[in-house]
Short mmCIF file of C-alpha atoms in Angstrom, two decimals:
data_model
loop_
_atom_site.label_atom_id
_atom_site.label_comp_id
_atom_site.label_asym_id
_atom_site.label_seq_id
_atom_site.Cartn_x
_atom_site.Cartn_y
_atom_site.Cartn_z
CA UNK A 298 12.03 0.58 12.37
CA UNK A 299 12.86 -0.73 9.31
CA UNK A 300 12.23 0.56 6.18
CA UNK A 301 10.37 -0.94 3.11
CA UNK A 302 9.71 -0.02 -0.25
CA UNK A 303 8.14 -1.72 -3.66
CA UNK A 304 7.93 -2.39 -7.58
CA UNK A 305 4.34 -2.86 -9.11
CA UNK A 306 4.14 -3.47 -12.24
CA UNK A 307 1.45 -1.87 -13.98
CA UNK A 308 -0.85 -2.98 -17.31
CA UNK A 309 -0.92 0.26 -20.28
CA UNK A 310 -4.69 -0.33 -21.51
CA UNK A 311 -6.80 0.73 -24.49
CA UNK A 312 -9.89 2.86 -22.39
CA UNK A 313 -12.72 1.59 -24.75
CA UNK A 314 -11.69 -2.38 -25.46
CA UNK A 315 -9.20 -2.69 -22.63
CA UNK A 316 -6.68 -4.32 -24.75
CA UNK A 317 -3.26 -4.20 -23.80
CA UNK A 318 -0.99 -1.54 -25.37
CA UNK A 319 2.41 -1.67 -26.01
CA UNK A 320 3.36 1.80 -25.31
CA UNK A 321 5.68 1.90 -22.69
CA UNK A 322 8.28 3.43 -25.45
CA UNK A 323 5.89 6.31 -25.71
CA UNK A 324 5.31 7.17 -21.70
CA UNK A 325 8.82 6.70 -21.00
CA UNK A 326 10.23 8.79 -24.16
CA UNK A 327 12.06 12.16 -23.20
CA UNK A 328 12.00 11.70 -19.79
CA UNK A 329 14.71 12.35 -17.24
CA UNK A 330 16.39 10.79 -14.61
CA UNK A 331 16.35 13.37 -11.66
CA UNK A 332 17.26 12.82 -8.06
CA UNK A 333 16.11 9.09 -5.61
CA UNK A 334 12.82 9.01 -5.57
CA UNK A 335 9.80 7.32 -7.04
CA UNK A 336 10.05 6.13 -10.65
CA UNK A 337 9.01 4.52 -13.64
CA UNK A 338 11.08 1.87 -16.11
CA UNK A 339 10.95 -0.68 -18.42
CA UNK A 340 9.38 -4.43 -17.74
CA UNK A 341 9.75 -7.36 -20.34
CA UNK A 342 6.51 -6.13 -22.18
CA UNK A 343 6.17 -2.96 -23.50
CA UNK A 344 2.33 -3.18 -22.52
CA UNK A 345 3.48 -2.81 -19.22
CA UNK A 346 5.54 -0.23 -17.23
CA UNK A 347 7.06 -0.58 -13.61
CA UNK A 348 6.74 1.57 -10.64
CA UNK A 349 9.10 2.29 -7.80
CA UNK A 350 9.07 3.40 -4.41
CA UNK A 351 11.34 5.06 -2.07
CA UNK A 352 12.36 3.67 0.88
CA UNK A 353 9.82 4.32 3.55
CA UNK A 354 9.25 3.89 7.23
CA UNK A 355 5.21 4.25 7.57
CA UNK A 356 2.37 2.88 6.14
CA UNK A 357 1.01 6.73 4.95
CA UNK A 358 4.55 7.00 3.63
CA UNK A 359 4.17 4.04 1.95
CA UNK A 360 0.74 4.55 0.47
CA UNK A 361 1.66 7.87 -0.73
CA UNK A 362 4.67 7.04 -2.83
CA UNK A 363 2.94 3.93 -4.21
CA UNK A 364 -0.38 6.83 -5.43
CA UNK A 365 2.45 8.71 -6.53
CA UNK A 366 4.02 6.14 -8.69
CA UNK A 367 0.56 5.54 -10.08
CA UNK A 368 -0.67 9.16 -11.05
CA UNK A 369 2.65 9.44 -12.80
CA UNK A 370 2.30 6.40 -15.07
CA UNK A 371 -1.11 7.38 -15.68
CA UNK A 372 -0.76 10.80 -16.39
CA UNK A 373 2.04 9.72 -19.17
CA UNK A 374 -0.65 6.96 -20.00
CA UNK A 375 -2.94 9.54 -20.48
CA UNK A 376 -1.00 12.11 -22.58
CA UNK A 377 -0.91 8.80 -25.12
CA UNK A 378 -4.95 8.39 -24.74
CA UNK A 379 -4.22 5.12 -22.91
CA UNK A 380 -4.79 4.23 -19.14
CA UNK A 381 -2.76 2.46 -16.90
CA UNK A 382 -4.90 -0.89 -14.62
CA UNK A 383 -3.27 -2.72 -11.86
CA UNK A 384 -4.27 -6.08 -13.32
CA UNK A 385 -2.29 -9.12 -12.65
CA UNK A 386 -3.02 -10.25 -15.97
CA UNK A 387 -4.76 -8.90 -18.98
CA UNK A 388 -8.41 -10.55 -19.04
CA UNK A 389 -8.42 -9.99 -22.84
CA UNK A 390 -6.20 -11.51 -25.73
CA UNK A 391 -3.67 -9.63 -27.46
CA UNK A 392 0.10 -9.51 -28.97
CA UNK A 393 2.34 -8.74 -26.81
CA UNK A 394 5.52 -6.56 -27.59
CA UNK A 395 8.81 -7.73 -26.11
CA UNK A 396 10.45 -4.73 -25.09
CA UNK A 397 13.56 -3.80 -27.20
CA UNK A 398 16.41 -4.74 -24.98
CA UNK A 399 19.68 -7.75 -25.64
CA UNK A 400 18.71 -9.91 -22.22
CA UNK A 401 15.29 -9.76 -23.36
CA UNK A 402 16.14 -11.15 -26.51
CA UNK A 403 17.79 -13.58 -25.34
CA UNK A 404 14.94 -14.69 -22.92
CA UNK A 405 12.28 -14.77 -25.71
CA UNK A 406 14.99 -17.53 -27.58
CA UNK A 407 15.77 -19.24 -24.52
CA UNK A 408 12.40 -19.68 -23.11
CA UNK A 409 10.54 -19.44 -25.73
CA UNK A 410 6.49 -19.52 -25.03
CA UNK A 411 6.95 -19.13 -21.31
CA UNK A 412 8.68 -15.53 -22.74
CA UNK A 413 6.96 -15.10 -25.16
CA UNK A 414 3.18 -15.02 -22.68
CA UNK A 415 4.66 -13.75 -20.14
CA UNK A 416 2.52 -10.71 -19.68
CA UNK A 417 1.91 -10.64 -16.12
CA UNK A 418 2.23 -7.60 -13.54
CA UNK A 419 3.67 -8.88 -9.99
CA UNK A 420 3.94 -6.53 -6.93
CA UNK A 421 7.91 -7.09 -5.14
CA UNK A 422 7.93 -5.68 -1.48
CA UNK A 423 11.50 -4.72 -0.68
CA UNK A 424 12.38 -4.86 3.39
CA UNK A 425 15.58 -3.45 4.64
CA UNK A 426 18.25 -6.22 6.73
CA UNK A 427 21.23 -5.60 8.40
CA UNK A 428 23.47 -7.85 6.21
CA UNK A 429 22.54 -10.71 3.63
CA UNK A 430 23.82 -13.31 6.79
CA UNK A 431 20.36 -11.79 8.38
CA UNK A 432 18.37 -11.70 4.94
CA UNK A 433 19.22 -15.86 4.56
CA UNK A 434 17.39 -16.16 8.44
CA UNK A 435 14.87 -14.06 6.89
CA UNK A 436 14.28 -16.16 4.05
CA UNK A 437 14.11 -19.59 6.42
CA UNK A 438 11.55 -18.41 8.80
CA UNK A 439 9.15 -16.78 6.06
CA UNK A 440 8.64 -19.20 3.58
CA UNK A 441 5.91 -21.04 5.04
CA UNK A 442 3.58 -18.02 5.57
CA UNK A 443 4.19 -16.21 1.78
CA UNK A 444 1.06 -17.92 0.48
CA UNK A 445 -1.31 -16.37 2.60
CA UNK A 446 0.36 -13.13 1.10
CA UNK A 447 -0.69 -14.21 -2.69
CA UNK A 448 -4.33 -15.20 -1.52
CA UNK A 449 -4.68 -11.71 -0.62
CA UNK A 450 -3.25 -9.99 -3.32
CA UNK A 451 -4.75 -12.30 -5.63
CA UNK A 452 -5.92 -10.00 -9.11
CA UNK A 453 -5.92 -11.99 -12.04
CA UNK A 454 -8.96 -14.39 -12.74
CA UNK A 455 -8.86 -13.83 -16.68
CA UNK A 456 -6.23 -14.91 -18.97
CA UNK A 457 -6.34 -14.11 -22.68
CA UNK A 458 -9.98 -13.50 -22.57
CA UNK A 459 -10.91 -16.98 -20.91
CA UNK A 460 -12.02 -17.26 -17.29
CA UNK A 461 -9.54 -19.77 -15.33
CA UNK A 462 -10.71 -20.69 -12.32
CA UNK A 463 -8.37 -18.85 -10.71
CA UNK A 464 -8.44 -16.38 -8.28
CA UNK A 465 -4.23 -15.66 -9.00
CA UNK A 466 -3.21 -17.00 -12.78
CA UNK A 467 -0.33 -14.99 -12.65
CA UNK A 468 0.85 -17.35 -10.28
CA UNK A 469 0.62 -20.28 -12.74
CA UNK A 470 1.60 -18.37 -15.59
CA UNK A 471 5.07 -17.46 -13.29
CA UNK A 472 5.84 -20.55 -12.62
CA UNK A 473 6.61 -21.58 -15.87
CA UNK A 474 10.11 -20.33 -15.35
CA UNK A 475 12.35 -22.79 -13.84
CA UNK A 476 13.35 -20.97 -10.66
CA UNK A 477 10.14 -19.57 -9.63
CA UNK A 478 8.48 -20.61 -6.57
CA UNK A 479 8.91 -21.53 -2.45
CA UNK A 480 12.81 -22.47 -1.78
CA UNK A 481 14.32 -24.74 1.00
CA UNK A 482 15.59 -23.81 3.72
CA UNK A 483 19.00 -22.67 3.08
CA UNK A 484 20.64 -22.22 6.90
CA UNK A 485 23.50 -20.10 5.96
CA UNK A 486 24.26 -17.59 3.54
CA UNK A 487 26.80 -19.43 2.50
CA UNK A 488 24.85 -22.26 0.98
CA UNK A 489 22.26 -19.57 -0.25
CA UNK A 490 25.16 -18.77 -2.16
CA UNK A 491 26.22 -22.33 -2.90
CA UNK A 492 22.72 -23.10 -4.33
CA UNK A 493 22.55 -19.44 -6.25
CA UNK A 494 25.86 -20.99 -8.09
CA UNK A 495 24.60 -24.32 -8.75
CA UNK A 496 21.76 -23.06 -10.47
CA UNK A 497 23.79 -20.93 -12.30
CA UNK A 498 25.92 -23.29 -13.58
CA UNK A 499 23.61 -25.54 -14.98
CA UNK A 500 23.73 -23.29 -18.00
CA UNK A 501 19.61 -22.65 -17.90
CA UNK A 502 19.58 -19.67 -16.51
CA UNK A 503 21.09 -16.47 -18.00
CA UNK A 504 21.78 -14.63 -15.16
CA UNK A 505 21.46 -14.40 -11.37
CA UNK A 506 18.48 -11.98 -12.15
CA UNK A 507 16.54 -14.94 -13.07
CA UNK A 508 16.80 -16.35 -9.91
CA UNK A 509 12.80 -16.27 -9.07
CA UNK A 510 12.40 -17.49 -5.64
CA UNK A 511 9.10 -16.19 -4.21
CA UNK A 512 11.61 -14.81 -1.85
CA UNK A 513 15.09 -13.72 -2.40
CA UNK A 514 18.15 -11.30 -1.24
CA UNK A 515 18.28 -8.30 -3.24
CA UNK A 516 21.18 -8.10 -5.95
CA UNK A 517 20.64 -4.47 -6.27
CA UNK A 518 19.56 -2.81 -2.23
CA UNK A 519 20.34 -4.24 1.38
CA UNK A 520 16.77 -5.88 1.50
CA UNK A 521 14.88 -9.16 1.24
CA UNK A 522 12.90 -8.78 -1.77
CA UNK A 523 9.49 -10.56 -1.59
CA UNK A 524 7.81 -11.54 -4.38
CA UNK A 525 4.19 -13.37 -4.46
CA UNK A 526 2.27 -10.81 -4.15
CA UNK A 527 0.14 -9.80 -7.61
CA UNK A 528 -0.18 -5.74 -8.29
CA UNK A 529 -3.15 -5.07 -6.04
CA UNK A 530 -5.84 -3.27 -7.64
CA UNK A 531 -6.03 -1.35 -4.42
CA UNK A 532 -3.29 1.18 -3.81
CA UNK A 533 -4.44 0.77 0.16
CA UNK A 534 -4.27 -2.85 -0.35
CA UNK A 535 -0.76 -2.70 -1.58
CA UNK A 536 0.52 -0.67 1.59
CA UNK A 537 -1.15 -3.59 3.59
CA UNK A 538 0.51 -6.01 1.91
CA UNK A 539 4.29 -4.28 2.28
CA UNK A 540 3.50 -3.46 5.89
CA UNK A 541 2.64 -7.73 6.78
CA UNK A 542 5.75 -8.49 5.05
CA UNK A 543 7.72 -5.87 7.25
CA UNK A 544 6.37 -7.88 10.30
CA UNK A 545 7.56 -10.96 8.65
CA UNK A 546 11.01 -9.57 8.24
CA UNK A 547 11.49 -8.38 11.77
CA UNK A 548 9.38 -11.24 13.70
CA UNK A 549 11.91 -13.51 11.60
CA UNK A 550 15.14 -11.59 12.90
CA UNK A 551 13.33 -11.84 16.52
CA UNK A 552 13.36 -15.45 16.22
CA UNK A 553 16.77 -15.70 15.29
CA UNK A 554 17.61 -13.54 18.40
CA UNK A 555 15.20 -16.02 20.77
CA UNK A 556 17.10 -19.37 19.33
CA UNK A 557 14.07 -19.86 16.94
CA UNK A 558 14.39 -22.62 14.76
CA UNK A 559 12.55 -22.12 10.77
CA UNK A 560 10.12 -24.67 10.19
CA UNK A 561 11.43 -27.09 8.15
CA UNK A 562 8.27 -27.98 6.14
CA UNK A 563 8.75 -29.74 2.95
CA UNK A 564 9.22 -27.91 0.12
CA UNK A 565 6.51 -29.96 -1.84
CA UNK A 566 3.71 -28.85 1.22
CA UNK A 567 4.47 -24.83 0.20
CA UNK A 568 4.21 -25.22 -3.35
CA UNK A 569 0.75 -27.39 -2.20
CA UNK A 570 0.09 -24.41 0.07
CA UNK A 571 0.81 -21.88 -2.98
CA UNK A 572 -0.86 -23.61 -5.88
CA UNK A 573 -4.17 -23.62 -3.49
CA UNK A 574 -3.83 -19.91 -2.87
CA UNK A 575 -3.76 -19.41 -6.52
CA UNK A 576 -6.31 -21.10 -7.01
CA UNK A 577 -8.88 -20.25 -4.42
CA UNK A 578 -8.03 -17.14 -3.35
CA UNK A 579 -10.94 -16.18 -0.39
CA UNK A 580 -13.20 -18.13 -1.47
CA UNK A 581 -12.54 -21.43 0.25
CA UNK A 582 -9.80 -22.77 2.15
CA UNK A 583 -6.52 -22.20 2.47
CA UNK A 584 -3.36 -24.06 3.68
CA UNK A 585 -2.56 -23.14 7.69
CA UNK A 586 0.45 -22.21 7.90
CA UNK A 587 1.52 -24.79 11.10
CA UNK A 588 -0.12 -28.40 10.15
CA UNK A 589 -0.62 -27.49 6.28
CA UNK A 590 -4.17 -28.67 6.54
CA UNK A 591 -7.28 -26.89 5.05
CA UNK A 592 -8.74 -24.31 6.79
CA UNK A 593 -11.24 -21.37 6.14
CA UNK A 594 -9.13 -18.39 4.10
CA UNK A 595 -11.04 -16.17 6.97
CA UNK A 596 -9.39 -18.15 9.64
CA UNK A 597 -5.56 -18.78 7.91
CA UNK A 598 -5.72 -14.91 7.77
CA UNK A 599 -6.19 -14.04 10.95
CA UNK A 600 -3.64 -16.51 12.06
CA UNK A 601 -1.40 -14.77 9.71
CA UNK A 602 -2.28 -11.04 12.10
CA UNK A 603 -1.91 -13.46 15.36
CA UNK A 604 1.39 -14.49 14.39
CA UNK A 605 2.66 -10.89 13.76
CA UNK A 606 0.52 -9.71 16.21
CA UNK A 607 3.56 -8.53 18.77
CA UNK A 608 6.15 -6.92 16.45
CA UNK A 609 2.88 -4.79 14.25
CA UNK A 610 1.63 -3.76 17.89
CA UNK A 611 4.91 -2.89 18.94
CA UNK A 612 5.22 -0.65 15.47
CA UNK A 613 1.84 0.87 16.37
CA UNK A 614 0.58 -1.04 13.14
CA UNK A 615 -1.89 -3.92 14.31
CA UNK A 616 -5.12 -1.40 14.55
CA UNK A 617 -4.53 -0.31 10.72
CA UNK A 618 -3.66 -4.01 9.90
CA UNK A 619 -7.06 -5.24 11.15
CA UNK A 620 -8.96 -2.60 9.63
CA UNK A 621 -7.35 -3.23 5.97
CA UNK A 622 -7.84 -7.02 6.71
CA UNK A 623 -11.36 -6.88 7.65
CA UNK A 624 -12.02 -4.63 4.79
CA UNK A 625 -10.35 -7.00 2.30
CA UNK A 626 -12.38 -10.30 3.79
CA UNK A 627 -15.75 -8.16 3.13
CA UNK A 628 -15.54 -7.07 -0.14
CA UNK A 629 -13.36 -9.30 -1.79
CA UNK A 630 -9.87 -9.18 -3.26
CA UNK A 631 -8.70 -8.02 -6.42
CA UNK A 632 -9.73 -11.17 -8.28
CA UNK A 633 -13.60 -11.01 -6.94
CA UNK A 634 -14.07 -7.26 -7.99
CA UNK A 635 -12.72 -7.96 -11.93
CA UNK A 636 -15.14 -10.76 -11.95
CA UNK A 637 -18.30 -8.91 -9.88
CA UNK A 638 -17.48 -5.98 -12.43
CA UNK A 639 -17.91 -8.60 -15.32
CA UNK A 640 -21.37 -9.93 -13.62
CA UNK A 641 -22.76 -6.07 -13.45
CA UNK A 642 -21.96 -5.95 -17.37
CA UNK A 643 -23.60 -9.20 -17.62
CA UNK A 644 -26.76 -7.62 -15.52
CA UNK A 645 -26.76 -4.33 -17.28
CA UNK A 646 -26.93 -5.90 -20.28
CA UNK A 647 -29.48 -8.84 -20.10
CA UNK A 648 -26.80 -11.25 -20.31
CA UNK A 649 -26.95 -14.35 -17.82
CA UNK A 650 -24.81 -13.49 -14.91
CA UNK A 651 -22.70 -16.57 -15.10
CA UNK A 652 -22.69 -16.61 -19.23
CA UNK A 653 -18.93 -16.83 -20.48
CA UNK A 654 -17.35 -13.25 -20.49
CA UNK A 655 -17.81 -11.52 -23.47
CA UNK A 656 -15.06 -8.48 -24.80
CA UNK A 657 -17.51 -6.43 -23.80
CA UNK A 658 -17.69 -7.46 -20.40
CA UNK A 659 -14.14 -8.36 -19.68
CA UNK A 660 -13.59 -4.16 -20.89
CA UNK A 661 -15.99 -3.69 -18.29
CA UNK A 662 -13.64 -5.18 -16.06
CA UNK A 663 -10.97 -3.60 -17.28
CA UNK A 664 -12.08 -0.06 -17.03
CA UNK A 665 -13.47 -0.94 -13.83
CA UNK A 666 -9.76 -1.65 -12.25
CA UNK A 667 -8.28 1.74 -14.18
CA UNK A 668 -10.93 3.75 -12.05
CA UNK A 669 -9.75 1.90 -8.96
CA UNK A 670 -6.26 2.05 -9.79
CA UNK A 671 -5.84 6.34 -9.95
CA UNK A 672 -8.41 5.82 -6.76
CA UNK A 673 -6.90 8.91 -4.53
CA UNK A 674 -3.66 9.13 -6.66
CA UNK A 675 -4.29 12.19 -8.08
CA UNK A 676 -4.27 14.17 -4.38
CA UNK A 677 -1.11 12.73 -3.84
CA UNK A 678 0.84 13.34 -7.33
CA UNK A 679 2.22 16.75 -6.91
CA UNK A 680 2.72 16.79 -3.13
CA UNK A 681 6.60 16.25 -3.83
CA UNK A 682 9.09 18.44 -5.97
CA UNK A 683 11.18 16.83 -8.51
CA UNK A 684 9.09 13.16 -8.87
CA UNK A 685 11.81 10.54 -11.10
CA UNK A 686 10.87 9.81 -14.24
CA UNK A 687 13.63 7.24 -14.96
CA UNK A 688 14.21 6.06 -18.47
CA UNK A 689 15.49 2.35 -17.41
CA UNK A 690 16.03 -0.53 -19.42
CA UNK A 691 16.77 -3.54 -17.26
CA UNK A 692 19.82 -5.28 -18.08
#
């Protein structure tokens, strides 16, 4: 079975206003590196902080190490009288902090306001291939499915204390940068490569690390490193996701193996198919994934467990992949409990439910997804000796 493993990145949060704090300086100070294992670094804003995984080959592996990674950056959060929130996005305004760093620099002059805003917290699954000629066959035969991925995950309603209309803003807020979203499909790794150079030498980019395709082969592990997902507020949620895109990676490399062609849908249809899951989340419809016509979220999701229905069956997965699914389509994802927990404010205190969110209530919200974050990290945080606590700056 292959194995998997992931990066969320995490919000640092004042626990009374909820305001972003830029004190990832402060949780990561003194610490050091000690043997593989889970971890915490540096992300562009130092009102954020980044978690790794292990490899794993389970789902309880999985969920453990990702509780793991997030009683560790709150316990440092903590010792600073902060909290840590997996929020997509921060619902409330504030300054954010560019973490001190040369590439960084150099982003915030390059890019400018795109930099500059770019406070978001994104959720990378990493799956494990054979070689990066598999990982390109990967990336072919995925594409057209990621969005379902981002309707699911989808945690950021609030942007700089404004509602959007969005179930995922991070998504719009991402795509600002000029390599970000759904590729073609490429057909061989060497014109993955070909296209990786083009870009490059256009002179926009500043290096192959800003190569932001929603999915992309790993510069750093032998993986596929998916990226559409935003940090679920849900630590079980998160394991869900990684586990889907596991199925992905190996129905793909089945369908190379059965003479399986990639669909070769426009690349205009899956940013269509993206911009809608962004937008609506669960609460309407989505893009299929086969005709790229609407469809009941409900109903594109369940396609989605259909389509991987063999390969999670064969990995003893589809029974836990149902469950999480089912539990997700009832209550809502990440984006429907910030705004529910801004509507019980509201309620609480004699506000109209649907009046514009007040500080006040977007704190609510705020506090609301630090509670959920920690949600059964704590039983997990010392089960391992020797956790990493790496001091990383990205370069």
């Amino acid at each position: 079975m292959r194995t998997f493993g992931v990066e969320e990145e995490l919000l640092i949060v004042d626990p009374v206003t909820g305001e972003p704090l830029a004190l990832a300086d402060a949780l990561l100070n003194g610490s050091h590196p000690q043997q593989t294992g889970t971890g915490l670094s540096y992300e562009l804003k130092l009102e954020q902080i980044e978690t790794q995984t292990r490899p794993c080959h389970s789902y309880a592996d999985l969920l453990h190490q990702i509780r793991r990674g997030r009683a560790m950056a709150s316990e440092a959060a903590r010792k600073q009288g902060a909290r840590i929130a997996a929020l997509a996005t921060s619902p409330l305004a504030s300054t954010t902090h560019t973490t001190p760093d040369r590439r960084y620099a150099e982003m915030l002059e390059r890019f400018g306001l795109t930099a500059h805003e770019q406070l978001t917290c994104g959720f990378h699954v990493h799956t494990s291939v054979e070689s990066p000629e598999e990982g390109v066959v990967v990336l072919d035969h995925i594409r057209d499915k990621l969005a379902v991925l981002s309707a699911l995950s989808a945690n950021s309603p609030y942007w700089r204390g404004l509602p959007t209309g969005f179930d995922s803003y991070r998504i719009q807020a991402w795509n600002r940068w000029p390599t970000s979203g759904p590729s073609a499909v490429f057909g061989s790794l060497t014109a993955y490569r070909r296209m990786v150079s083009r870009l490059m030498d256009t002179g926009v980019l500043l290096d192959e690390g800003m190569i932001y395709f929603d999915a992309r082969i790993s510069r750093n592990h032998p993986t596929v490193e998916v990226r559409v997902a935003d940090v679920c507020l849900r630590s079980e949620d998160a394991a869900l996701i990684a586990v889907l895109v596991r199925a992905l990676v190996e129905t793909a490399s089945l369908e190379m193996l059965d003479g399986v062609e990639p669909s070769s849908v426009p690349t205009a249809l899956l940013r269509m198919a993206s911009w809608q899951a962004s937008n609506v989340g669960l609460r309407g419809d989505l893009l299929d994934f086969g005709e790229f016509r609407p469809e009941p979220a409900a109903e594109v999701v369940w396609a989605l467990v259909d389509y991987l229905s063999p390969v999670l069956d064969d990995q003893g997965e589809l029974g836990l992949v149902k469950a999480g699914i089912a539990d997700i389509l009832e209550r809502g994802n990440g984006a429907h409990e910030q705004r529910e927990a801004v509507t019980r404010f509201n309620r609480k205190h004699q506000s109209h439910p649907e009046s514009p969110p007040s500080p006040e209530a977007l704190a609510a919200a705020v506090g609301h997804a630090a509670r959920v974050t920690v949600r059964g990290a704590s039983a997990d945080a010392h089960r391992d000796p020797a956790p990493i606590l790496g001091r990383v700056r990205r370069a």
